[in-house]
Amino acid sequence: MAFPEEVLAGEEKLVLHLHPHWKAAVRPGFLVLLAVVVTAVAWVMLPGDDGGHIAFAVVAAIMLYQGVRYGVAPLVVWRCTHYVLTDERILLQDGVIARERRDLPLNRVNDHVVSQSPLDRLFGSGTLRVDSIGEQAAILNSVPRAQQVQTLLYELIEQDRLRHPEDDEDDAGDEPAIPVQRKGFFRRRAAG
């Protein structure tokens, strides 16, 4: 499923569109295959009388449930998960029927960290955690080519800062605001 271009702003350019790494689809795919094999073995091994047909129907129903629940559903979720980098923001979209999309502007990104298990290193994937101002974080699980994506994200953030230098000047010159004392009913009373 392609990412819809209409969610991008007018001048925004799509830089990278990814799905989670294919290794995330191996286990569900194996479980679908296993359910089909168990159903085929039950078809061959169970007798052809009425008791055999009932037993096969029970095995087939269980395997259908297991195959859909633990195989097909995770495969569809994997396919409907989008990680998108543009020249202005990071978009995370997931969901099959009900969709959730999360936007993280590049000028709000504080930190980005890649973590990789030994298996992730073998496949070149990893988990990319992007922290932003305001204690928000976006976690991209099973990102293919995780280190290259992190480098690209760094370059996009630097290009965004060069394109919008006024954002950095506003943040750098600000001193912590002194709270204004409220008057009237909501005024703090001195302890005493």
Short mmCIF file of N, CA and C in Angstrom, two decimals:
data_model
loop_
_atom_site.label_atom_id
_atom_site.label_comp_id
_atom_site.label_asym_id
_atom_site.label_seq_id
_atom_site.Cartn_x
_atom_site.Cartn_y
_atom_site.Cartn_z
N MET A 1 0.85 -1.17 0.00
CA MET A 1 0.00 0.00 0.00
C MET A 1 0.89 1.24 0.00
N ALA A 2 0.71 2.11 -0.95
CA ALA A 2 1.52 3.31 -1.08
C ALA A 2 1.05 4.36 -0.08
N PHE A 3 2.00 5.21 0.30
CA PHE A 3 1.65 6.28 1.23
C PHE A 3 0.95 7.38 0.47
N PRO A 4 -0.19 7.88 0.97
CA PRO A 4 -0.93 8.90 0.23
C PRO A 4 -0.20 10.23 0.19
N GLU A 5 0.01 10.74 -0.98
CA GLU A 5 0.73 12.00 -1.16
C GLU A 5 -0.07 13.21 -0.66
N GLU A 6 -1.38 13.07 -0.54
CA GLU A 6 -2.19 14.23 -0.15
C GLU A 6 -1.98 14.64 1.31
N VAL A 7 -1.31 13.83 2.13
CA VAL A 7 -1.05 14.23 3.51
C VAL A 7 0.14 15.18 3.61
N LEU A 8 0.89 15.33 2.52
CA LEU A 8 2.03 16.23 2.53
C LEU A 8 1.57 17.66 2.28
N ALA A 9 2.27 18.61 2.91
CA ALA A 9 1.98 20.03 2.72
C ALA A 9 2.40 20.44 1.31
N GLY A 10 2.03 21.66 0.93
CA GLY A 10 2.24 22.12 -0.44
C GLY A 10 3.66 22.00 -0.95
N GLU A 11 4.64 22.55 -0.23
CA GLU A 11 6.03 22.55 -0.67
C GLU A 11 6.84 21.39 -0.08
N GLU A 12 6.20 20.55 0.70
CA GLU A 12 6.90 19.46 1.38
C GLU A 12 7.28 18.37 0.39
N LYS A 13 8.51 17.85 0.56
CA LYS A 13 9.00 16.82 -0.35
C LYS A 13 9.21 15.52 0.40
N LEU A 14 8.76 14.44 -0.19
CA LEU A 14 8.96 13.11 0.36
C LEU A 14 10.42 12.72 0.15
N VAL A 15 11.11 12.35 1.24
CA VAL A 15 12.52 11.97 1.14
C VAL A 15 12.67 10.46 1.24
N LEU A 16 11.94 9.83 2.18
CA LEU A 16 12.09 8.40 2.39
C LEU A 16 10.78 7.82 2.90
N HIS A 17 10.37 6.71 2.33
CA HIS A 17 9.15 6.01 2.75
C HIS A 17 9.53 4.56 3.01
N LEU A 18 9.31 4.11 4.25
CA LEU A 18 9.68 2.76 4.64
C LEU A 18 8.53 2.05 5.32
N HIS A 19 8.59 0.75 5.28
CA HIS A 19 7.78 -0.13 6.12
C HIS A 19 8.74 -0.78 7.10
N PRO A 20 8.25 -1.38 8.17
CA PRO A 20 9.17 -2.13 9.03
C PRO A 20 9.90 -3.20 8.24
N HIS A 21 11.07 -3.59 8.73
CA HIS A 21 11.94 -4.55 8.06
C HIS A 21 11.18 -5.84 7.79
N TRP A 22 11.51 -6.52 6.72
CA TRP A 22 10.83 -7.76 6.34
C TRP A 22 10.98 -8.85 7.37
N LYS A 23 12.00 -8.76 8.24
CA LYS A 23 12.16 -9.80 9.26
C LYS A 23 10.99 -9.82 10.23
N ALA A 24 10.28 -8.71 10.33
CA ALA A 24 9.09 -8.66 11.19
C ALA A 24 7.95 -9.49 10.61
N ALA A 25 8.02 -9.82 9.32
CA ALA A 25 6.98 -10.61 8.68
C ALA A 25 7.31 -12.10 8.60
N VAL A 26 8.51 -12.48 9.02
CA VAL A 26 8.92 -13.88 8.90
C VAL A 26 8.10 -14.77 9.82
N ARG A 27 8.00 -14.42 11.08
CA ARG A 27 7.27 -15.26 12.04
C ARG A 27 5.80 -15.40 11.67
N PRO A 28 5.07 -14.29 11.40
CA PRO A 28 3.67 -14.46 10.98
C PRO A 28 3.53 -15.28 9.70
N GLY A 29 4.44 -15.09 8.75
CA GLY A 29 4.39 -15.88 7.53
C GLY A 29 4.60 -17.36 7.80
N PHE A 30 5.54 -17.67 8.70
CA PHE A 30 5.78 -19.05 9.08
C PHE A 30 4.54 -19.65 9.76
N LEU A 31 3.86 -18.87 10.60
CA LEU A 31 2.67 -19.37 11.28
C LEU A 31 1.52 -19.64 10.31
N VAL A 32 1.37 -18.82 9.28
CA VAL A 32 0.36 -19.09 8.25
C VAL A 32 0.70 -20.38 7.53
N LEU A 33 1.95 -20.55 7.16
CA LEU A 33 2.39 -21.78 6.49
C LEU A 33 2.17 -23.00 7.39
N LEU A 34 2.49 -22.88 8.66
CA LEU A 34 2.30 -23.97 9.61
C LEU A 34 0.82 -24.34 9.73
N ALA A 35 -0.06 -23.35 9.77
CA ALA A 35 -1.50 -23.63 9.85
C ALA A 35 -1.99 -24.37 8.61
N VAL A 36 -1.49 -23.99 7.45
CA VAL A 36 -1.87 -24.67 6.20
C VAL A 36 -1.36 -26.10 6.21
N VAL A 37 -0.12 -26.31 6.65
CA VAL A 37 0.46 -27.66 6.68
C VAL A 37 -0.30 -28.55 7.66
N VAL A 38 -0.60 -28.05 8.85
CA VAL A 38 -1.34 -28.85 9.83
C VAL A 38 -2.72 -29.21 9.30
N THR A 39 -3.37 -28.29 8.62
CA THR A 39 -4.68 -28.58 8.03
C THR A 39 -4.56 -29.64 6.94
N ALA A 40 -3.54 -29.55 6.11
CA ALA A 40 -3.33 -30.56 5.05
C ALA A 40 -3.02 -31.93 5.64
N VAL A 41 -2.20 -31.97 6.69
CA VAL A 41 -1.89 -33.25 7.33
C VAL A 41 -3.14 -33.85 7.95
N ALA A 42 -3.96 -33.01 8.57
CA ALA A 42 -5.21 -33.50 9.15
C ALA A 42 -6.12 -34.06 8.06
N TRP A 43 -6.17 -33.43 6.91
CA TRP A 43 -6.98 -33.90 5.79
C TRP A 43 -6.54 -35.29 5.33
N VAL A 44 -5.23 -35.48 5.27
CA VAL A 44 -4.68 -36.74 4.80
C VAL A 44 -4.78 -37.83 5.88
N MET A 45 -4.49 -37.51 7.11
CA MET A 45 -4.35 -38.50 8.17
C MET A 45 -5.67 -38.93 8.82
N LEU A 46 -6.65 -38.06 8.85
CA LEU A 46 -7.90 -38.42 9.53
C LEU A 46 -8.76 -39.29 8.61
N PRO A 47 -9.49 -40.24 9.20
CA PRO A 47 -10.31 -41.14 8.38
C PRO A 47 -11.43 -40.39 7.67
N GLY A 48 -11.97 -41.04 6.64
CA GLY A 48 -12.99 -40.40 5.81
C GLY A 48 -14.41 -40.60 6.30
N ASP A 49 -14.61 -41.18 7.46
CA ASP A 49 -15.99 -41.37 7.95
C ASP A 49 -16.49 -40.09 8.62
N ASP A 50 -17.70 -40.16 9.19
CA ASP A 50 -18.31 -38.97 9.80
C ASP A 50 -17.47 -38.42 10.96
N GLY A 51 -16.91 -39.33 11.78
CA GLY A 51 -16.06 -38.88 12.88
C GLY A 51 -14.82 -38.17 12.39
N GLY A 52 -14.26 -38.65 11.28
CA GLY A 52 -13.08 -38.02 10.69
C GLY A 52 -13.38 -36.64 10.13
N HIS A 53 -14.57 -36.50 9.54
CA HIS A 53 -14.96 -35.19 9.00
C HIS A 53 -15.15 -34.17 10.11
N ILE A 54 -15.73 -34.62 11.21
CA ILE A 54 -15.92 -33.70 12.34
C ILE A 54 -14.57 -33.31 12.93
N ALA A 55 -13.68 -34.30 13.10
CA ALA A 55 -12.34 -34.01 13.63
C ALA A 55 -11.58 -33.06 12.70
N PHE A 56 -11.70 -33.30 11.38
CA PHE A 56 -11.04 -32.40 10.44
C PHE A 56 -11.62 -31.00 10.52
N ALA A 57 -12.94 -30.89 10.65
CA ALA A 57 -13.57 -29.57 10.76
C ALA A 57 -13.07 -28.82 12.00
N VAL A 58 -12.90 -29.56 13.10
CA VAL A 58 -12.39 -28.93 14.34
C VAL A 58 -10.94 -28.46 14.14
N VAL A 59 -10.10 -29.33 13.58
CA VAL A 59 -8.69 -28.97 13.33
C VAL A 59 -8.62 -27.79 12.36
N ALA A 60 -9.42 -27.84 11.29
CA ALA A 60 -9.40 -26.76 10.30
C ALA A 60 -9.86 -25.44 10.92
N ALA A 61 -10.88 -25.48 11.78
CA ALA A 61 -11.36 -24.26 12.43
C ALA A 61 -10.29 -23.68 13.36
N ILE A 62 -9.64 -24.54 14.11
CA ILE A 62 -8.58 -24.07 15.02
C ILE A 62 -7.42 -23.48 14.22
N MET A 63 -7.02 -24.16 13.17
CA MET A 63 -5.91 -23.66 12.35
C MET A 63 -6.28 -22.38 11.60
N LEU A 64 -7.53 -22.26 11.18
CA LEU A 64 -7.98 -21.03 10.55
C LEU A 64 -7.88 -19.87 11.53
N TYR A 65 -8.37 -20.09 12.75
CA TYR A 65 -8.29 -19.04 13.77
C TYR A 65 -6.84 -18.68 14.05
N GLN A 66 -5.99 -19.68 14.30
CA GLN A 66 -4.59 -19.43 14.62
C GLN A 66 -3.87 -18.75 13.45
N GLY A 67 -4.15 -19.20 12.24
CA GLY A 67 -3.51 -18.62 11.07
C GLY A 67 -3.89 -17.16 10.86
N VAL A 68 -5.16 -16.85 11.07
CA VAL A 68 -5.61 -15.47 10.89
C VAL A 68 -5.13 -14.59 12.04
N ARG A 69 -5.29 -15.08 13.26
CA ARG A 69 -4.97 -14.28 14.46
C ARG A 69 -3.48 -14.01 14.58
N TYR A 70 -2.65 -15.02 14.39
CA TYR A 70 -1.21 -14.88 14.62
C TYR A 70 -0.39 -14.82 13.34
N GLY A 71 -1.03 -14.95 12.20
CA GLY A 71 -0.31 -14.91 10.94
C GLY A 71 -0.75 -13.78 10.04
N VAL A 72 -1.98 -13.87 9.57
CA VAL A 72 -2.48 -12.90 8.59
C VAL A 72 -2.60 -11.50 9.20
N ALA A 73 -3.18 -11.39 10.39
CA ALA A 73 -3.38 -10.07 11.02
C ALA A 73 -2.05 -9.33 11.22
N PRO A 74 -1.00 -9.97 11.80
CA PRO A 74 0.28 -9.24 11.91
C PRO A 74 0.89 -8.88 10.55
N LEU A 75 0.67 -9.71 9.54
CA LEU A 75 1.19 -9.38 8.21
C LEU A 75 0.50 -8.14 7.63
N VAL A 76 -0.79 -8.05 7.84
CA VAL A 76 -1.52 -6.88 7.34
C VAL A 76 -1.10 -5.63 8.11
N VAL A 77 -0.94 -5.74 9.43
CA VAL A 77 -0.48 -4.60 10.23
C VAL A 77 0.92 -4.18 9.79
N TRP A 78 1.80 -5.15 9.55
CA TRP A 78 3.15 -4.85 9.08
C TRP A 78 3.10 -4.08 7.76
N ARG A 79 2.25 -4.52 6.87
CA ARG A 79 2.16 -3.88 5.56
C ARG A 79 1.53 -2.49 5.62
N CYS A 80 0.67 -2.26 6.61
CA CYS A 80 -0.02 -0.97 6.72
C CYS A 80 0.70 0.01 7.64
N THR A 81 1.91 -0.32 8.08
CA THR A 81 2.70 0.59 8.91
C THR A 81 3.66 1.35 8.00
N HIS A 82 3.64 2.67 8.12
CA HIS A 82 4.47 3.53 7.27
C HIS A 82 5.38 4.40 8.13
N TYR A 83 6.65 4.48 7.76
CA TYR A 83 7.60 5.42 8.33
C TYR A 83 8.01 6.34 7.19
N VAL A 84 7.69 7.62 7.33
CA VAL A 84 7.93 8.57 6.24
C VAL A 84 8.78 9.72 6.75
N LEU A 85 9.85 10.02 6.02
CA LEU A 85 10.66 11.20 6.30
C LEU A 85 10.46 12.18 5.15
N THR A 86 10.14 13.41 5.51
CA THR A 86 10.06 14.47 4.51
C THR A 86 11.10 15.52 4.86
N ASP A 87 11.18 16.56 4.08
CA ASP A 87 12.14 17.62 4.38
C ASP A 87 11.66 18.52 5.52
N GLU A 88 10.45 18.28 6.06
CA GLU A 88 9.94 19.09 7.16
C GLU A 88 9.55 18.31 8.41
N ARG A 89 9.25 17.01 8.28
CA ARG A 89 8.75 16.27 9.43
C ARG A 89 8.93 14.77 9.26
N ILE A 90 8.65 14.07 10.37
CA ILE A 90 8.62 12.61 10.38
C ILE A 90 7.16 12.23 10.56
N LEU A 91 6.66 11.35 9.71
CA LEU A 91 5.29 10.87 9.82
C LEU A 91 5.30 9.39 10.12
N LEU A 92 4.53 8.99 11.11
CA LEU A 92 4.35 7.59 11.45
C LEU A 92 2.88 7.29 11.28
N GLN A 93 2.56 6.30 10.48
CA GLN A 93 1.16 5.94 10.26
C GLN A 93 1.01 4.44 10.39
N ASP A 94 0.02 4.03 11.16
CA ASP A 94 -0.27 2.61 11.27
C ASP A 94 -1.76 2.42 11.46
N GLY A 95 -2.18 1.19 11.31
CA GLY A 95 -3.59 0.86 11.45
C GLY A 95 -4.14 0.31 10.16
N VAL A 96 -5.06 -0.62 10.31
CA VAL A 96 -5.67 -1.26 9.15
C VAL A 96 -7.02 -0.62 8.88
N ILE A 97 -7.90 -0.71 9.84
CA ILE A 97 -9.24 -0.13 9.67
C ILE A 97 -9.26 1.28 10.26
N ALA A 98 -8.91 1.39 11.52
CA ALA A 98 -8.77 2.70 12.17
C ALA A 98 -7.30 3.09 12.07
N ARG A 99 -7.02 4.23 11.53
CA ARG A 99 -5.64 4.66 11.32
C ARG A 99 -5.23 5.67 12.37
N GLU A 100 -3.95 5.63 12.69
CA GLU A 100 -3.36 6.63 13.57
C GLU A 100 -2.13 7.18 12.86
N ARG A 101 -2.07 8.50 12.75
CA ARG A 101 -0.92 9.13 12.12
C ARG A 101 -0.33 10.13 13.11
N ARG A 102 0.97 10.09 13.22
CA ARG A 102 1.66 10.97 14.14
C ARG A 102 2.70 11.76 13.36
N ASP A 103 2.71 13.07 13.55
CA ASP A 103 3.66 13.95 12.87
C ASP A 103 4.63 14.51 13.90
N LEU A 104 5.88 14.58 13.54
CA LEU A 104 6.91 15.14 14.40
C LEU A 104 7.75 16.10 13.55
N PRO A 105 7.58 17.42 13.74
CA PRO A 105 8.35 18.37 12.95
C PRO A 105 9.85 18.23 13.23
N LEU A 106 10.66 18.37 12.19
CA LEU A 106 12.10 18.22 12.34
C LEU A 106 12.70 19.28 13.25
N ASN A 107 12.10 20.49 13.28
CA ASN A 107 12.66 21.54 14.13
C ASN A 107 12.40 21.30 15.62
N ARG A 108 11.61 20.28 15.96
CA ARG A 108 11.34 19.95 17.35
C ARG A 108 12.15 18.75 17.85
N VAL A 109 12.96 18.14 16.98
CA VAL A 109 13.71 16.95 17.35
C VAL A 109 14.92 17.33 18.19
N ASN A 110 15.04 16.71 19.36
CA ASN A 110 16.19 16.92 20.25
C ASN A 110 17.25 15.86 20.05
N ASP A 111 16.82 14.61 19.94
CA ASP A 111 17.76 13.50 19.94
C ASP A 111 17.18 12.36 19.12
N HIS A 112 18.07 11.55 18.55
CA HIS A 112 17.64 10.34 17.85
C HIS A 112 18.69 9.26 18.10
N VAL A 113 18.21 8.10 18.50
CA VAL A 113 19.08 7.01 18.92
C VAL A 113 18.66 5.74 18.20
N VAL A 114 19.65 4.99 17.70
CA VAL A 114 19.40 3.69 17.10
C VAL A 114 19.88 2.63 18.07
N SER A 115 19.03 1.66 18.35
CA SER A 115 19.45 0.51 19.15
C SER A 115 19.26 -0.75 18.30
N GLN A 116 20.26 -1.62 18.39
CA GLN A 116 20.26 -2.83 17.57
C GLN A 116 20.65 -4.03 18.41
N SER A 117 19.88 -5.08 18.31
CA SER A 117 20.25 -6.36 18.91
C SER A 117 21.23 -7.04 17.95
N PRO A 118 21.86 -8.13 18.38
CA PRO A 118 22.73 -8.85 17.43
C PRO A 118 21.99 -9.31 16.17
N LEU A 119 20.73 -9.73 16.33
CA LEU A 119 19.95 -10.13 15.16
C LEU A 119 19.67 -8.93 14.26
N ASP A 120 19.36 -7.77 14.88
CA ASP A 120 19.15 -6.55 14.10
C ASP A 120 20.41 -6.18 13.33
N ARG A 121 21.56 -6.30 13.97
CA ARG A 121 22.81 -5.97 13.29
C ARG A 121 23.05 -6.89 12.10
N LEU A 122 22.69 -8.16 12.26
CA LEU A 122 22.84 -9.12 11.18
C LEU A 122 22.00 -8.72 9.97
N PHE A 123 20.76 -8.27 10.23
CA PHE A 123 19.85 -7.88 9.13
C PHE A 123 19.98 -6.42 8.74
N GLY A 124 20.72 -5.62 9.51
CA GLY A 124 20.86 -4.20 9.19
C GLY A 124 19.68 -3.37 9.62
N SER A 125 18.86 -3.90 10.49
CA SER A 125 17.69 -3.15 10.96
C SER A 125 17.95 -2.67 12.39
N GLY A 126 16.97 -2.01 12.96
CA GLY A 126 17.10 -1.53 14.33
C GLY A 126 15.89 -0.72 14.73
N THR A 127 15.90 -0.29 15.97
CA THR A 127 14.83 0.55 16.50
C THR A 127 15.36 1.97 16.60
N LEU A 128 14.66 2.90 15.99
CA LEU A 128 15.04 4.31 15.99
C LEU A 128 14.09 5.06 16.92
N ARG A 129 14.66 5.65 17.96
CA ARG A 129 13.87 6.44 18.91
C ARG A 129 14.20 7.90 18.67
N VAL A 130 13.17 8.69 18.39
CA VAL A 130 13.33 10.11 18.10
C VAL A 130 12.65 10.88 19.23
N ASP A 131 13.45 11.61 20.00
CA ASP A 131 12.93 12.43 21.10
C ASP A 131 12.76 13.86 20.61
N SER A 132 11.69 14.50 21.08
CA SER A 132 11.44 15.87 20.66
C SER A 132 11.20 16.75 21.88
N ILE A 133 11.12 18.03 21.62
CA ILE A 133 10.85 19.00 22.68
C ILE A 133 9.47 18.70 23.26
N GLY A 134 9.36 18.76 24.57
CA GLY A 134 8.08 18.51 25.22
C GLY A 134 7.90 17.07 25.65
N GLU A 135 9.00 16.36 25.79
CA GLU A 135 8.98 14.98 26.27
C GLU A 135 8.14 14.04 25.40
N GLN A 136 8.06 14.33 24.13
CA GLN A 136 7.40 13.42 23.20
C GLN A 136 8.47 12.58 22.52
N ALA A 137 8.12 11.36 22.21
CA ALA A 137 9.06 10.48 21.53
C ALA A 137 8.31 9.69 20.47
N ALA A 138 9.00 9.42 19.40
CA ALA A 138 8.48 8.54 18.35
C ALA A 138 9.42 7.35 18.27
N ILE A 139 8.85 6.16 18.30
CA ILE A 139 9.66 4.95 18.23
C ILE A 139 9.33 4.22 16.94
N LEU A 140 10.33 4.05 16.11
CA LEU A 140 10.19 3.35 14.84
C LEU A 140 10.84 1.99 15.02
N ASN A 141 10.03 0.94 15.11
CA ASN A 141 10.52 -0.41 15.34
C ASN A 141 10.87 -1.09 14.02
N SER A 142 11.91 -1.90 14.04
CA SER A 142 12.34 -2.70 12.88
C SER A 142 12.56 -1.85 11.64
N VAL A 143 13.31 -0.77 11.80
CA VAL A 143 13.60 0.10 10.66
C VAL A 143 14.67 -0.54 9.80
N PRO A 144 14.41 -0.74 8.51
CA PRO A 144 15.46 -1.27 7.63
C PRO A 144 16.57 -0.23 7.45
N ARG A 145 17.80 -0.69 7.35
CA ARG A 145 18.96 0.19 7.19
C ARG A 145 18.95 1.30 8.25
N ALA A 146 18.81 0.91 9.50
CA ALA A 146 18.57 1.85 10.61
C ALA A 146 19.66 2.91 10.73
N GLN A 147 20.91 2.53 10.60
CA GLN A 147 21.99 3.52 10.75
C GLN A 147 21.99 4.53 9.61
N GLN A 148 21.68 4.09 8.40
CA GLN A 148 21.60 5.02 7.28
C GLN A 148 20.41 5.95 7.43
N VAL A 149 19.30 5.42 7.96
CA VAL A 149 18.12 6.27 8.19
C VAL A 149 18.43 7.31 9.25
N GLN A 150 19.17 6.92 10.30
CA GLN A 150 19.54 7.88 11.33
C GLN A 150 20.43 8.98 10.76
N THR A 151 21.38 8.62 9.90
CA THR A 151 22.25 9.60 9.26
C THR A 151 21.44 10.54 8.37
N LEU A 152 20.52 9.99 7.61
CA LEU A 152 19.65 10.81 6.76
C LEU A 152 18.80 11.75 7.61
N LEU A 153 18.29 11.26 8.72
CA LEU A 153 17.50 12.10 9.62
C LEU A 153 18.34 13.25 10.15
N TYR A 154 19.57 12.98 10.53
CA TYR A 154 20.48 14.04 11.00
C TYR A 154 20.67 15.09 9.91
N GLU A 155 20.90 14.65 8.67
CA GLU A 155 21.09 15.59 7.56
C GLU A 155 19.84 16.42 7.31
N LEU A 156 18.67 15.79 7.41
CA LEU A 156 17.41 16.54 7.22
C LEU A 156 17.21 17.58 8.32
N ILE A 157 17.57 17.23 9.55
CA ILE A 157 17.44 18.18 10.66
C ILE A 157 18.37 19.37 10.43
N GLU A 158 19.61 19.10 10.01
CA GLU A 158 20.56 20.19 9.75
C GLU A 158 20.08 21.07 8.60
N GLN A 159 19.55 20.47 7.54
CA GLN A 159 19.03 21.26 6.41
C GLN A 159 17.85 22.11 6.86
N ASP A 160 17.01 21.56 7.73
CA ASP A 160 15.87 22.32 8.24
C ASP A 160 16.34 23.50 9.08
N ARG A 161 17.38 23.30 9.87
CA ARG A 161 17.92 24.40 10.69
C ARG A 161 18.54 25.48 9.82
N LEU A 162 19.17 25.09 8.72
CA LEU A 162 19.73 26.09 7.80
C LEU A 162 18.63 26.84 7.07
N ARG A 163 17.54 26.15 6.75
CA ARG A 163 16.42 26.77 6.05
C ARG A 163 15.64 27.72 6.95
N HIS A 164 15.59 27.42 8.26
CA HIS A 164 14.82 28.22 9.22
C HIS A 164 15.70 28.64 10.39
N PRO A 165 16.69 29.52 10.17
CA PRO A 165 17.59 29.90 11.27
C PRO A 165 16.89 30.73 12.35
N GLU A 166 15.78 31.36 12.02
CA GLU A 166 15.07 32.18 13.01
C GLU A 166 14.53 31.34 14.16
N ASP A 167 14.25 30.06 13.94
CA ASP A 167 13.76 29.20 15.02
C ASP A 167 14.82 29.00 16.09
N ASP A 168 16.10 28.83 15.68
CA ASP A 168 17.18 28.63 16.63
C ASP A 168 17.47 29.91 17.41
N GLU A 169 17.38 31.07 16.73
CA GLU A 169 17.64 32.33 17.41
C GLU A 169 16.61 32.60 18.49
N ASP A 170 15.35 32.28 18.20
CA ASP A 170 14.30 32.50 19.20
C ASP A 170 14.52 31.63 20.42
N ASP A 171 14.92 30.39 20.22
CA ASP A 171 15.13 29.47 21.34
C ASP A 171 16.38 29.83 22.13
N ALA A 172 17.44 30.28 21.45
CA ALA A 172 18.71 30.54 22.13
C ALA A 172 18.65 31.78 23.00
N GLY A 173 17.90 32.80 22.57
CA GLY A 173 17.86 34.05 23.32
C GLY A 173 16.85 34.08 24.45
N ASP A 174 16.03 33.10 24.55
CA ASP A 174 15.00 33.11 25.57
C ASP A 174 15.59 32.74 26.93
N GLU A 175 15.24 33.55 27.91
CA GLU A 175 15.59 33.22 29.29
C GLU A 175 14.35 32.61 29.92
N PRO A 176 14.55 31.85 30.97
CA PRO A 176 13.37 31.27 31.62
C PRO A 176 12.41 32.38 32.05
N ALA A 177 11.15 32.17 31.77
CA ALA A 177 10.15 33.17 32.10
C ALA A 177 9.87 33.16 33.59
N ILE A 178 9.77 34.36 34.15
CA ILE A 178 9.42 34.50 35.57
C ILE A 178 7.90 34.52 35.63
N PRO A 179 7.31 33.65 36.43
CA PRO A 179 5.86 33.62 36.47
C PRO A 179 5.30 34.93 37.01
N VAL A 180 4.24 35.39 36.38
CA VAL A 180 3.57 36.61 36.79
C VAL A 180 2.65 36.25 37.95
N GLN A 181 2.73 37.09 39.00
CA GLN A 181 1.88 36.82 40.16
C GLN A 181 0.44 37.20 39.81
N ARG A 182 -0.44 36.29 40.09
CA ARG A 182 -1.85 36.51 39.77
C ARG A 182 -2.49 37.36 40.86
N LYS A 183 -3.46 38.13 40.43
CA LYS A 183 -4.19 38.97 41.37
C LYS A 183 -5.59 38.42 41.56
N GLY A 184 -6.20 38.79 42.62
CA GLY A 184 -7.58 38.41 42.83
C GLY A 184 -7.72 37.05 43.46
N PHE A 185 -8.74 36.34 43.04
CA PHE A 185 -9.13 35.08 43.67
C PHE A 185 -8.07 34.00 43.53
N PHE A 186 -7.34 33.96 42.39
CA PHE A 186 -6.38 32.89 42.14
C PHE A 186 -4.97 33.22 42.64
N ARG A 187 -4.81 34.31 43.36
CA ARG A 187 -3.50 34.69 43.86
C ARG A 187 -3.02 33.70 44.90
N ARG A 188 -1.74 33.42 44.87
CA ARG A 188 -1.16 32.55 45.88
C ARG A 188 -1.05 33.29 47.18
N ARG A 189 -1.37 32.62 48.23
CA ARG A 189 -1.27 33.23 49.55
C ARG A 189 0.03 32.82 50.18
N ALA A 190 0.65 33.73 50.86
CA ALA A 190 1.92 33.45 51.54
C ALA A 190 1.64 32.57 52.75
N ALA A 191 2.51 31.56 52.91
CA ALA A 191 2.35 30.66 54.06
C ALA A 191 2.74 31.43 55.31
N GLY A 192 2.01 31.27 56.33
CA GLY A 192 2.40 32.05 57.51
C GLY A 192 1.50 31.97 58.60
#
